[in-house]
Amino acid sequence: VILSGRNNFDPNNAKLAEVVKVLKEYPESAKYVPLDMGNLKQLAENTETLFKQFGRLDIVIHNAALSQVGDAVGDGVDLLQKAMRINCTGPAELTRQIAKIHRAERYGSHTLKFLYVSSSGAIITSPYFGAYGASKAAGEAFFKTLISEIPQAKQKLFDVVIAQIGLINSRDYEVTLLS
């Protein structure tokens, strides 16, 4: 088990600190690794570290997301770029890095699985969620492309699943799974 947050560990986050404490009880099989989805260089460096420590990976769940409410016209490009980095570019780059190492290490007999947690916001627009919806739609497009490339590959190295999630609030509100 490798747990990662969307950015560096915040010791003031009591829930995350509790989970990290439990992971430290299993140093041979579990680890917390900060993977800042907005820092592509760090993603590449930490991906290599993961493979060195654990060997092959079995399942990668892309669940980091940035959902900031903002006026599509008034907020400017900064909000859109930040949402794109965290919700699309970061997961895409992490997937590329992991898949390249998986292929190079010849784990071909083992099928790696990627799960991209998307959002209903990728297909259903709503006011003030333009950057979020656009970035989730772009992330879905990347992972749908991977799905379309799987049959073309000489050897099946990975599977990809996209989960469409509805309302989620990371502050203990209701969670609704759409598909």
mmCIF file with all atom_site columns, C-alpha atoms in Angstrom:
data_model
loop_
_atom_site.group_PDB
_atom_site.id
_atom_site.type_symbol
_atom_site.label_atom_id
_atom_site.label_alt_id
_atom_site.label_comp_id
_atom_site.label_asym_id
_atom_site.label_entity_id
_atom_site.label_seq_id
_atom_site.pdbx_PDB_ins_code
_atom_site.Cartn_x
_atom_site.Cartn_y
_atom_site.Cartn_z
_atom_site.occupancy
_atom_site.B_iso_or_equiv
_atom_site.pdbx_formal_charge
_atom_site.auth_seq_id
_atom_site.auth_comp_id
_atom_site.auth_asym_id
_atom_site.auth_atom_id
_atom_site.pdbx_PDB_model_num
ATOM 1   C CA . VAL A 1 1   ? 0.000   0.000   0.000   1.00 0.00 ? 1   VAL A CA 1
ATOM 2   C CA . ILE A 1 2   ? 1.377   3.364   -0.996  1.00 0.00 ? 2   ILE A CA 1
ATOM 3   C CA . LEU A 1 3   ? -0.650  6.335   0.165   1.00 0.00 ? 3   LEU A CA 1
ATOM 4   C CA . SER A 1 4   ? -0.142  9.751   -1.296  1.00 0.00 ? 4   SER A CA 1
ATOM 5   C CA . GLY A 1 5   ? -1.784  13.118  -0.900  1.00 0.00 ? 5   GLY A CA 1
ATOM 6   C CA . ARG A 1 6   ? -2.224  15.622  -3.696  1.00 0.00 ? 6   ARG A CA 1
ATOM 7   C CA . ASN A 1 7   ? 0.520   17.694  -2.123  1.00 0.00 ? 7   ASN A CA 1
ATOM 8   C CA . ASN A 1 8   ? 3.041   17.404  0.681   1.00 0.00 ? 8   ASN A CA 1
ATOM 9   C CA . PHE A 1 9   ? 2.075   15.937  4.036   1.00 0.00 ? 9   PHE A CA 1
ATOM 10  C CA . ASP A 1 10  ? 0.380   18.398  6.355   1.00 0.00 ? 10  ASP A CA 1
ATOM 11  C CA . PRO A 1 11  ? 1.026   17.337  9.973   1.00 0.00 ? 11  PRO A CA 1
ATOM 12  C CA . ASN A 1 12  ? -1.981  19.452  11.015  1.00 0.00 ? 12  ASN A CA 1
ATOM 13  C CA . ASN A 1 13  ? -4.331  17.164  9.064   1.00 0.00 ? 13  ASN A CA 1
ATOM 14  C CA . ALA A 1 14  ? -5.346  14.798  11.882  1.00 0.00 ? 14  ALA A CA 1
ATOM 15  C CA . LYS A 1 15  ? -7.016  12.174  9.672   1.00 0.00 ? 15  LYS A CA 1
ATOM 16  C CA . LEU A 1 16  ? -4.038  11.903  7.320   1.00 0.00 ? 16  LEU A CA 1
ATOM 17  C CA . ALA A 1 17  ? -1.587  11.889  10.244  1.00 0.00 ? 17  ALA A CA 1
ATOM 18  C CA . GLU A 1 18  ? -3.506  8.967   11.778  1.00 0.00 ? 18  GLU A CA 1
ATOM 19  C CA . VAL A 1 19  ? -3.375  6.962   8.542   1.00 0.00 ? 19  VAL A CA 1
ATOM 20  C CA . VAL A 1 20  ? 0.332   7.712   8.042   1.00 0.00 ? 20  VAL A CA 1
ATOM 21  C CA . LYS A 1 21  ? 0.988   6.531   11.604  1.00 0.00 ? 21  LYS A CA 1
ATOM 22  C CA . VAL A 1 22  ? -0.689  3.191   10.833  1.00 0.00 ? 22  VAL A CA 1
ATOM 23  C CA . LEU A 1 23  ? 1.278   2.832   7.584   1.00 0.00 ? 23  LEU A CA 1
ATOM 24  C CA . LYS A 1 24  ? 4.544   3.293   9.474   1.00 0.00 ? 24  LYS A CA 1
ATOM 25  C CA . GLU A 1 25  ? 3.720   0.123   11.429  1.00 0.00 ? 25  GLU A CA 1
ATOM 26  C CA . TYR A 1 26  ? 4.203   -1.838  8.173   1.00 0.00 ? 26  TYR A CA 1
ATOM 27  C CA . PRO A 1 27  ? 7.427   -0.429  6.667   1.00 0.00 ? 27  PRO A CA 1
ATOM 28  C CA . GLU A 1 28  ? 7.996   -3.440  4.405   1.00 0.00 ? 28  GLU A CA 1
ATOM 29  C CA . SER A 1 29  ? 4.632   -3.210  2.673   1.00 0.00 ? 29  SER A CA 1
ATOM 30  C CA . ALA A 1 30  ? 3.177   0.255   3.227   1.00 0.00 ? 30  ALA A CA 1
ATOM 31  C CA . LYS A 1 31  ? 4.413   3.792   2.813   1.00 0.00 ? 31  LYS A CA 1
ATOM 32  C CA . TYR A 1 32  ? 3.207   7.369   2.553   1.00 0.00 ? 32  TYR A CA 1
ATOM 33  C CA . VAL A 1 33  ? 4.831   9.193   -0.356  1.00 0.00 ? 33  VAL A CA 1
ATOM 34  C CA . PRO A 1 34  ? 4.044   12.847  -1.047  1.00 0.00 ? 34  PRO A CA 1
ATOM 35  C CA . LEU A 1 35  ? 3.230   13.232  -4.727  1.00 0.00 ? 35  LEU A CA 1
ATOM 36  C CA . ASP A 1 36  ? 2.357   16.795  -5.592  1.00 0.00 ? 36  ASP A CA 1
ATOM 37  C CA . MET A 1 37  ? 0.283   16.475  -8.773  1.00 0.00 ? 37  MET A CA 1
ATOM 38  C CA . GLY A 1 38  ? 1.334   20.015  -9.691  1.00 0.00 ? 38  GLY A CA 1
ATOM 39  C CA . ASN A 1 39  ? 5.058   19.212  -9.521  1.00 0.00 ? 39  ASN A CA 1
ATOM 40  C CA . LEU A 1 40  ? 5.893   17.045  -12.535 1.00 0.00 ? 40  LEU A CA 1
ATOM 41  C CA . LYS A 1 41  ? 9.614   16.775  -11.711 1.00 0.00 ? 41  LYS A CA 1
ATOM 42  C CA . GLN A 1 42  ? 8.829   15.444  -8.225  1.00 0.00 ? 42  GLN A CA 1
ATOM 43  C CA . LEU A 1 43  ? 6.389   12.918  -9.711  1.00 0.00 ? 43  LEU A CA 1
ATOM 44  C CA . ALA A 1 44  ? 9.138   11.454  -11.903 1.00 0.00 ? 44  ALA A CA 1
ATOM 45  C CA . GLU A 1 45  ? 11.653  11.301  -9.046  1.00 0.00 ? 45  GLU A CA 1
ATOM 46  C CA . ASN A 1 46  ? 9.234   9.730   -6.563  1.00 0.00 ? 46  ASN A CA 1
ATOM 47  C CA . THR A 1 47  ? 7.971   7.210   -9.116  1.00 0.00 ? 47  THR A CA 1
ATOM 48  C CA . GLU A 1 48  ? 11.477  5.801   -9.483  1.00 0.00 ? 48  GLU A CA 1
ATOM 49  C CA . THR A 1 49  ? 11.767  5.650   -5.678  1.00 0.00 ? 49  THR A CA 1
ATOM 50  C CA . LEU A 1 50  ? 8.520   3.669   -5.425  1.00 0.00 ? 50  LEU A CA 1
ATOM 51  C CA . PHE A 1 51  ? 9.736   1.029   -7.867  1.00 0.00 ? 51  PHE A CA 1
ATOM 52  C CA . LYS A 1 52  ? 13.119  0.779   -6.150  1.00 0.00 ? 52  LYS A CA 1
ATOM 53  C CA . GLN A 1 53  ? 11.489  0.234   -2.774  1.00 0.00 ? 53  GLN A CA 1
ATOM 54  C CA . PHE A 1 54  ? 8.547   -1.987  -3.721  1.00 0.00 ? 54  PHE A CA 1
ATOM 55  C CA . GLY A 1 55  ? 9.320   -3.452  -7.131  1.00 0.00 ? 55  GLY A CA 1
ATOM 56  C CA . ARG A 1 56  ? 6.242   -3.657  -9.293  1.00 0.00 ? 56  ARG A CA 1
ATOM 57  C CA . LEU A 1 57  ? 2.983   -1.875  -8.573  1.00 0.00 ? 57  LEU A CA 1
ATOM 58  C CA . ASP A 1 58  ? -0.420  -3.568  -8.786  1.00 0.00 ? 58  ASP A CA 1
ATOM 59  C CA . ILE A 1 59  ? -3.046  -0.803  -8.723  1.00 0.00 ? 59  ILE A CA 1
ATOM 60  C CA . VAL A 1 60  ? -2.757  2.969   -9.062  1.00 0.00 ? 60  VAL A CA 1
ATOM 61  C CA . ILE A 1 61  ? -5.789  4.993   -7.981  1.00 0.00 ? 61  ILE A CA 1
ATOM 62  C CA . HIS A 1 62  ? -5.787  8.591   -9.179  1.00 0.00 ? 62  HIS A CA 1
ATOM 63  C CA . ASN A 1 63  ? -8.004  10.326  -6.648  1.00 0.00 ? 63  ASN A CA 1
ATOM 64  C CA . ALA A 1 64  ? -6.273  13.666  -6.116  1.00 0.00 ? 64  ALA A CA 1
ATOM 65  C CA . ALA A 1 65  ? -8.443  16.545  -7.230  1.00 0.00 ? 65  ALA A CA 1
ATOM 66  C CA . LEU A 1 66  ? -8.697  20.289  -6.983  1.00 0.00 ? 66  LEU A CA 1
ATOM 67  C CA . SER A 1 67  ? -12.211 21.671  -7.007  1.00 0.00 ? 67  SER A CA 1
ATOM 68  C CA . GLN A 1 68  ? -12.157 25.403  -6.630  1.00 0.00 ? 68  GLN A CA 1
ATOM 69  C CA . VAL A 1 69  ? -15.251 27.461  -7.237  1.00 0.00 ? 69  VAL A CA 1
ATOM 70  C CA . GLY A 1 70  ? -14.673 30.434  -9.476  1.00 0.00 ? 70  GLY A CA 1
ATOM 71  C CA . ASP A 1 71  ? -16.183 32.686  -12.096 1.00 0.00 ? 71  ASP A CA 1
ATOM 72  C CA . ALA A 1 72  ? -15.145 31.343  -15.511 1.00 0.00 ? 72  ALA A CA 1
ATOM 73  C CA . VAL A 1 73  ? -14.547 34.838  -16.892 1.00 0.00 ? 73  VAL A CA 1
ATOM 74  C CA . GLY A 1 74  ? -13.378 36.703  -13.820 1.00 0.00 ? 74  GLY A CA 1
ATOM 75  C CA . ASP A 1 75  ? -10.896 34.228  -12.305 1.00 0.00 ? 75  ASP A CA 1
ATOM 76  C CA . GLY A 1 76  ? -8.523  34.264  -15.231 1.00 0.00 ? 76  GLY A CA 1
ATOM 77  C CA . VAL A 1 77  ? -6.222  31.544  -16.450 1.00 0.00 ? 77  VAL A CA 1
ATOM 78  C CA . ASP A 1 78  ? -4.411  30.811  -13.156 1.00 0.00 ? 78  ASP A CA 1
ATOM 79  C CA . LEU A 1 79  ? -7.290  28.809  -11.681 1.00 0.00 ? 79  LEU A CA 1
ATOM 80  C CA . LEU A 1 80  ? -7.729  26.866  -14.917 1.00 0.00 ? 80  LEU A CA 1
ATOM 81  C CA . GLN A 1 81  ? -4.012  26.044  -15.150 1.00 0.00 ? 81  GLN A CA 1
ATOM 82  C CA . LYS A 1 82  ? -3.853  24.913  -11.516 1.00 0.00 ? 82  LYS A CA 1
ATOM 83  C CA . ALA A 1 83  ? -6.915  22.678  -11.935 1.00 0.00 ? 83  ALA A CA 1
ATOM 84  C CA . MET A 1 84  ? -5.449  21.231  -15.158 1.00 0.00 ? 84  MET A CA 1
ATOM 85  C CA . ARG A 1 85  ? -2.123  20.427  -13.443 1.00 0.00 ? 85  ARG A CA 1
ATOM 86  C CA . ILE A 1 86  ? -3.720  18.638  -10.492 1.00 0.00 ? 86  ILE A CA 1
ATOM 87  C CA . ASN A 1 87  ? -6.719  16.991  -12.194 1.00 0.00 ? 87  ASN A CA 1
ATOM 88  C CA . CYS A 1 88  ? -5.256  16.112  -15.597 1.00 0.00 ? 88  CYS A CA 1
ATOM 89  C CA . THR A 1 89  ? -1.568  16.741  -16.269 1.00 0.00 ? 89  THR A CA 1
ATOM 90  C CA . GLY A 1 90  ? -0.316  15.351  -12.935 1.00 0.00 ? 90  GLY A CA 1
ATOM 91  C CA . PRO A 1 91  ? -2.242  12.057  -13.120 1.00 0.00 ? 91  PRO A CA 1
ATOM 92  C CA . ALA A 1 92  ? -1.358  11.704  -16.805 1.00 0.00 ? 92  ALA A CA 1
ATOM 93  C CA . GLU A 1 93  ? 2.353   12.249  -16.131 1.00 0.00 ? 93  GLU A CA 1
ATOM 94  C CA . LEU A 1 94  ? 2.364   9.931   -13.123 1.00 0.00 ? 94  LEU A CA 1
ATOM 95  C CA . THR A 1 95  ? 0.687   7.267   -15.278 1.00 0.00 ? 95  THR A CA 1
ATOM 96  C CA . ARG A 1 96  ? 3.270   7.769   -18.030 1.00 0.00 ? 96  ARG A CA 1
ATOM 97  C CA . GLN A 1 97  ? 6.162   7.475   -15.561 1.00 0.00 ? 97  GLN A CA 1
ATOM 98  C CA . ILE A 1 98  ? 4.753   4.343   -13.938 1.00 0.00 ? 98  ILE A CA 1
ATOM 99  C CA . ALA A 1 99  ? 3.886   2.719   -17.294 1.00 0.00 ? 99  ALA A CA 1
ATOM 100 C CA . LYS A 1 100 ? 7.384   3.442   -18.694 1.00 0.00 ? 100 LYS A CA 1
ATOM 101 C CA . ILE A 1 101 ? 9.083   1.808   -15.713 1.00 0.00 ? 101 ILE A CA 1
ATOM 102 C CA . HIS A 1 102 ? 6.591   -1.072  -15.735 1.00 0.00 ? 102 HIS A CA 1
ATOM 103 C CA . ARG A 1 103 ? 7.386   -1.679  -19.415 1.00 0.00 ? 103 ARG A CA 1
ATOM 104 C CA . ALA A 1 104 ? 11.167  -1.289  -18.999 1.00 0.00 ? 104 ALA A CA 1
ATOM 105 C CA . GLU A 1 105 ? 11.287  -3.693  -16.049 1.00 0.00 ? 105 GLU A CA 1
ATOM 106 C CA . ARG A 1 106 ? 9.414   -6.253  -18.125 1.00 0.00 ? 106 ARG A CA 1
ATOM 107 C CA . TYR A 1 107 ? 6.565   -6.842  -15.721 1.00 0.00 ? 107 TYR A CA 1
ATOM 108 C CA . GLY A 1 108 ? 4.610   -7.943  -18.792 1.00 0.00 ? 108 GLY A CA 1
ATOM 109 C CA . SER A 1 109 ? 3.189   -11.058 -17.174 1.00 0.00 ? 109 SER A CA 1
ATOM 110 C CA . HIS A 1 110 ? 1.647   -8.761  -14.561 1.00 0.00 ? 110 HIS A CA 1
ATOM 111 C CA . THR A 1 111 ? -1.140  -6.392  -15.659 1.00 0.00 ? 111 THR A CA 1
ATOM 112 C CA . LEU A 1 112 ? -0.956  -3.071  -13.856 1.00 0.00 ? 112 LEU A CA 1
ATOM 113 C CA . LYS A 1 113 ? -4.304  -1.423  -13.185 1.00 0.00 ? 113 LYS A CA 1
ATOM 114 C CA . PHE A 1 114 ? -5.030  2.306   -13.255 1.00 0.00 ? 114 PHE A CA 1
ATOM 115 C CA . LEU A 1 115 ? -8.210  3.821   -11.814 1.00 0.00 ? 115 LEU A CA 1
ATOM 116 C CA . TYR A 1 116 ? -8.900  7.448   -12.667 1.00 0.00 ? 116 TYR A CA 1
ATOM 117 C CA . VAL A 1 117 ? -11.497 8.981   -10.371 1.00 0.00 ? 117 VAL A CA 1
ATOM 118 C CA . SER A 1 118 ? -13.313 11.511  -12.486 1.00 0.00 ? 118 SER A CA 1
ATOM 119 C CA . SER A 1 119 ? -16.430 13.510  -11.757 1.00 0.00 ? 119 SER A CA 1
ATOM 120 C CA . SER A 1 120 ? -19.904 14.132  -13.036 1.00 0.00 ? 120 SER A CA 1
ATOM 121 C CA . GLY A 1 121 ? -18.517 17.660  -13.517 1.00 0.00 ? 121 GLY A CA 1
ATOM 122 C CA . ALA A 1 122 ? -16.630 16.340  -16.546 1.00 0.00 ? 122 ALA A CA 1
ATOM 123 C CA . ILE A 1 123 ? -19.905 15.849  -18.410 1.00 0.00 ? 123 ILE A CA 1
ATOM 124 C CA . ILE A 1 124 ? -22.476 17.970  -16.571 1.00 0.00 ? 124 ILE A CA 1
ATOM 125 C CA . THR A 1 125 ? -21.555 21.628  -16.401 1.00 0.00 ? 125 THR A CA 1
ATOM 126 C CA . SER A 1 126 ? -22.577 23.850  -13.532 1.00 0.00 ? 126 SER A CA 1
ATOM 127 C CA . PRO A 1 127 ? -21.982 27.503  -12.725 1.00 0.00 ? 127 PRO A CA 1
ATOM 128 C CA . TYR A 1 128 ? -18.622 28.397  -11.180 1.00 0.00 ? 128 TYR A CA 1
ATOM 129 C CA . PHE A 1 129 ? -17.085 24.939  -11.733 1.00 0.00 ? 129 PHE A CA 1
ATOM 130 C CA . GLY A 1 130 ? -15.680 25.591  -15.219 1.00 0.00 ? 130 GLY A CA 1
ATOM 131 C CA . ALA A 1 131 ? -12.012 24.985  -14.364 1.00 0.00 ? 131 ALA A CA 1
ATOM 132 C CA . TYR A 1 132 ? -12.853 21.826  -12.430 1.00 0.00 ? 132 TYR A CA 1
ATOM 133 C CA . GLY A 1 133 ? -15.155 20.421  -15.107 1.00 0.00 ? 133 GLY A CA 1
ATOM 134 C CA . ALA A 1 134 ? -12.744 21.219  -17.933 1.00 0.00 ? 134 ALA A CA 1
ATOM 135 C CA . SER A 1 135 ? -9.803  19.643  -16.112 1.00 0.00 ? 135 SER A CA 1
ATOM 136 C CA . LYS A 1 136 ? -11.746 16.479  -15.240 1.00 0.00 ? 136 LYS A CA 1
ATOM 137 C CA . ALA A 1 137 ? -12.986 16.206  -18.849 1.00 0.00 ? 137 ALA A CA 1
ATOM 138 C CA . ALA A 1 138 ? -9.392  16.523  -20.065 1.00 0.00 ? 138 ALA A CA 1
ATOM 139 C CA . GLY A 1 139 ? -8.260  13.860  -17.582 1.00 0.00 ? 139 GLY A CA 1
ATOM 140 C CA . GLU A 1 140 ? -11.006 11.540  -18.787 1.00 0.00 ? 140 GLU A CA 1
ATOM 141 C CA . ALA A 1 141 ? -9.966  12.121  -22.395 1.00 0.00 ? 141 ALA A CA 1
ATOM 142 C CA . PHE A 1 142 ? -6.369  11.118  -21.579 1.00 0.00 ? 142 PHE A CA 1
ATOM 143 C CA . PHE A 1 143 ? -7.425  7.912   -19.816 1.00 0.00 ? 143 PHE A CA 1
ATOM 144 C CA . LYS A 1 144 ? -9.977  7.069   -22.550 1.00 0.00 ? 144 LYS A CA 1
ATOM 145 C CA . THR A 1 145 ? -7.120  7.371   -25.026 1.00 0.00 ? 145 THR A CA 1
ATOM 146 C CA . LEU A 1 146 ? -5.103  4.872   -22.975 1.00 0.00 ? 146 LEU A CA 1
ATOM 147 C CA . ILE A 1 147 ? -8.091  2.516   -23.008 1.00 0.00 ? 147 ILE A CA 1
ATOM 148 C CA . SER A 1 148 ? -8.285  2.799   -26.807 1.00 0.00 ? 148 SER A CA 1
ATOM 149 C CA . GLU A 1 149 ? -4.551  2.053   -27.136 1.00 0.00 ? 149 GLU A CA 1
ATOM 150 C CA . ILE A 1 150 ? -4.632  -1.149  -25.053 1.00 0.00 ? 150 ILE A CA 1
ATOM 151 C CA . PRO A 1 151 ? -5.862  -3.386  -27.916 1.00 0.00 ? 151 PRO A CA 1
ATOM 152 C CA . GLN A 1 152 ? -3.138  -1.936  -30.183 1.00 0.00 ? 152 GLN A CA 1
ATOM 153 C CA . ALA A 1 153 ? -0.288  -2.880  -27.835 1.00 0.00 ? 153 ALA A CA 1
ATOM 154 C CA . LYS A 1 154 ? 2.002   -5.804  -28.603 1.00 0.00 ? 154 LYS A CA 1
ATOM 155 C CA . GLN A 1 155 ? 1.680   -6.907  -25.004 1.00 0.00 ? 155 GLN A CA 1
ATOM 156 C CA . LYS A 1 156 ? -1.025  -5.907  -22.544 1.00 0.00 ? 156 LYS A CA 1
ATOM 157 C CA . LEU A 1 157 ? 0.776   -4.087  -19.749 1.00 0.00 ? 157 LEU A CA 1
ATOM 158 C CA . PHE A 1 158 ? -2.116  -2.362  -18.029 1.00 0.00 ? 158 PHE A CA 1
ATOM 159 C CA . ASP A 1 159 ? -5.869  -1.922  -17.686 1.00 0.00 ? 159 ASP A CA 1
ATOM 160 C CA . VAL A 1 160 ? -7.598  1.415   -17.187 1.00 0.00 ? 160 VAL A CA 1
ATOM 161 C CA . VAL A 1 161 ? -10.883 2.140   -15.435 1.00 0.00 ? 161 VAL A CA 1
ATOM 162 C CA . ILE A 1 162 ? -12.576 5.536   -15.197 1.00 0.00 ? 162 ILE A CA 1
ATOM 163 C CA . ALA A 1 163 ? -14.979 6.064   -12.302 1.00 0.00 ? 163 ALA A CA 1
ATOM 164 C CA . GLN A 1 164 ? -17.563 8.825   -12.624 1.00 0.00 ? 164 GLN A CA 1
ATOM 165 C CA . ILE A 1 165 ? -18.118 10.177  -9.135  1.00 0.00 ? 165 ILE A CA 1
ATOM 166 C CA . GLY A 1 166 ? -20.891 12.539  -8.115  1.00 0.00 ? 166 GLY A CA 1
ATOM 167 C CA . LEU A 1 167 ? -21.035 14.795  -5.095  1.00 0.00 ? 167 LEU A CA 1
ATOM 168 C CA . ILE A 1 168 ? -18.002 14.445  -2.831  1.00 0.00 ? 168 ILE A CA 1
ATOM 169 C CA . ASN A 1 169 ? -16.976 16.865  -0.158  1.00 0.00 ? 169 ASN A CA 1
ATOM 170 C CA . SER A 1 170 ? -13.767 16.038  1.635   1.00 0.00 ? 170 SER A CA 1
ATOM 171 C CA . ARG A 1 171 ? -15.161 17.578  4.800   1.00 0.00 ? 171 ARG A CA 1
ATOM 172 C CA . ASP A 1 172 ? -17.397 14.582  5.675   1.00 0.00 ? 172 ASP A CA 1
ATOM 173 C CA . TYR A 1 173 ? -20.391 15.279  3.455   1.00 0.00 ? 173 TYR A CA 1
ATOM 174 C CA . GLU A 1 174 ? -22.369 12.775  1.430   1.00 0.00 ? 174 GLU A CA 1
ATOM 175 C CA . VAL A 1 175 ? -20.668 10.749  -1.303  1.00 0.00 ? 175 VAL A CA 1
ATOM 176 C CA . THR A 1 176 ? -22.647 9.636   -4.354  1.00 0.00 ? 176 THR A CA 1
ATOM 177 C CA . LEU A 1 177 ? -21.261 7.175   -6.913  1.00 0.00 ? 177 LEU A CA 1
ATOM 178 C CA . LEU A 1 178 ? -22.768 7.659   -10.371 1.00 0.00 ? 178 LEU A CA 1
ATOM 179 C CA . SER A 1 179 ? -21.178 4.759   -12.239 1.00 0.00 ? 179 SER A CA 1
#
